[in-house]
């Protein structure tokens, strides 16, 4: 058994959003005797009182927006950081609109909130765009969730010091802790890029690439049919940068939970970077079909897979940090393509899932997980310049299921892991030796590496001394880093104040704890 530390970074999830209490102060007085005919002693200075934590006061009212119905003033809610005006969002944003940041105000997601309505498989352009200002805070509870429908967009761009926060009502009330989760649904971004698992069960394959000219999927667990997918790989669902999503993953229907962030058919025109998932009760982030490039991604404390990629998604991620909690979580990566063993979709259905990750640090700590990375279903995987810290000597660094997946591997280069008894695993017709041969075919891989990480995720001498790989040969989105891993030397500099701190992983963020709300 190894690895004593137990910390996580994936995002403040649905359970941890509650606040920290203010410090109490006591100011002692002074007294003394005065001796006649002698100089009076210098009085002892009264200590400067320790300031109490600043408190938010509620905004005077809800701002006016353009969408039908506007915002509804739902009164105020109080928690450890103060009192907030609660403005409930309309069911649908039906025209271009803006949600400003206002001190002492939170936006409430009630049930399902939509940006626009589905514009259809063959639509072009953008119907409705919702803009969210830096520092805005959204709260929700139970099955409430937020959807940007196909053919619409969101421009939710925080800043390095003022992220946009999506969290639970309990977080505001101070009821969330570092193990809370499943306190609300999550955020869903849908688009018109290709998907492989056609809902009508007619699939495109290499032998019949045009068998289904309108292959689309349905978002699982929703009462209202919610399709996604199309033919435009460059489709845009907007921009989503410097966002925290905490305590998500409420079960919409039995066995159907949302993630912190779910994408479906989202195209390369979408901008995704600086996103934190904290304590999602299901996956941290899950990508269904589509394709995009993303960077500076942090997943902390997901209860299922941290990164789940499937149904034809073609995704490149650069600078990725994942930390599991000790008592929950499955694989850090679960990678699937169409899998005829699971749902009747042909294993060669198009498009094939491709997932490439560069500059990453994965800290596996869940006692419920047997491997850090798992690829199956014929999906194509590339891992470059990465550090994998598994929990025990018996945990597997990389597992590959099925020959179709083994043959699809793009490559592993400059990847290290502290595996011991079984660093690799083959399954469903693949042997351990075959997986090891694929690892050995790459450059500078070492899956029995001596990890020297400090502060759980920061490179030590061994990581910074390991040779790097020029990942631009895999994607022009990638470059050649100075060192392997997501954090070369300074966690707070690399991931900074757009994240939040927890017992799982302390980023050193000035934004504060994931169980509290920031005060600006």
PDB file of C-alpha atoms in Angstrom, residues 1 48 52 58 107 121 142 168 221 243 270 302 342 375 384 389 484-485 496 519:
ATOM      1  CA  UNK A   1       0.000   0.000   0.000  1.00  0.00           C
ATOM      2  CA  UNK A  48      -6.152  46.139  16.740  1.00  0.00           C
ATOM      3  CA  UNK A  52     -14.551  39.972  10.627  1.00  0.00           C
ATOM      4  CA  UNK A  58     -28.559  41.756  -1.018  1.00  0.00           C
ATOM      5  CA  UNK A 107     -29.190  33.606 -10.527  1.00  0.00           C
ATOM      6  CA  UNK A 121     -29.979  19.032 -37.596  1.00  0.00           C
ATOM      7  CA  UNK A 142     -32.397  18.781  -7.126  1.00  0.00           C
ATOM      8  CA  UNK A 168     -25.901  24.379  -5.457  1.00  0.00           C
ATOM      9  CA  UNK A 221     -32.617  11.384 -18.686  1.00  0.00           C
ATOM     10  CA  UNK A 243     -15.928  28.548 -14.954  1.00  0.00           C
ATOM     11  CA  UNK A 270     -16.559  26.406 -29.333  1.00  0.00           C
ATOM     12  CA  UNK A 302     -15.728  12.989  -9.339  1.00  0.00           C
ATOM     13  CA  UNK A 342     -23.030  -2.721 -25.023  1.00  0.00           C
ATOM     14  CA  UNK A 375      -9.894   2.538 -23.298  1.00  0.00           C
ATOM     15  CA  UNK A 384       1.733  12.541 -24.094  1.00  0.00           C
ATOM     16  CA  UNK A 389       0.086   8.512  -9.692  1.00  0.00           C
ATOM     17  CA  UNK A 484       5.892  16.548 -18.335  1.00  0.00           C
ATOM     18  CA  UNK A 485       2.832  16.884 -16.106  1.00  0.00           C
ATOM     19  CA  UNK A 496      -4.669  30.189  -9.955  1.00  0.00           C
ATOM     20  CA  UNK A 519     -16.839  37.888  -2.054  1.00  0.00           C
TER      21      UNK A 519
END
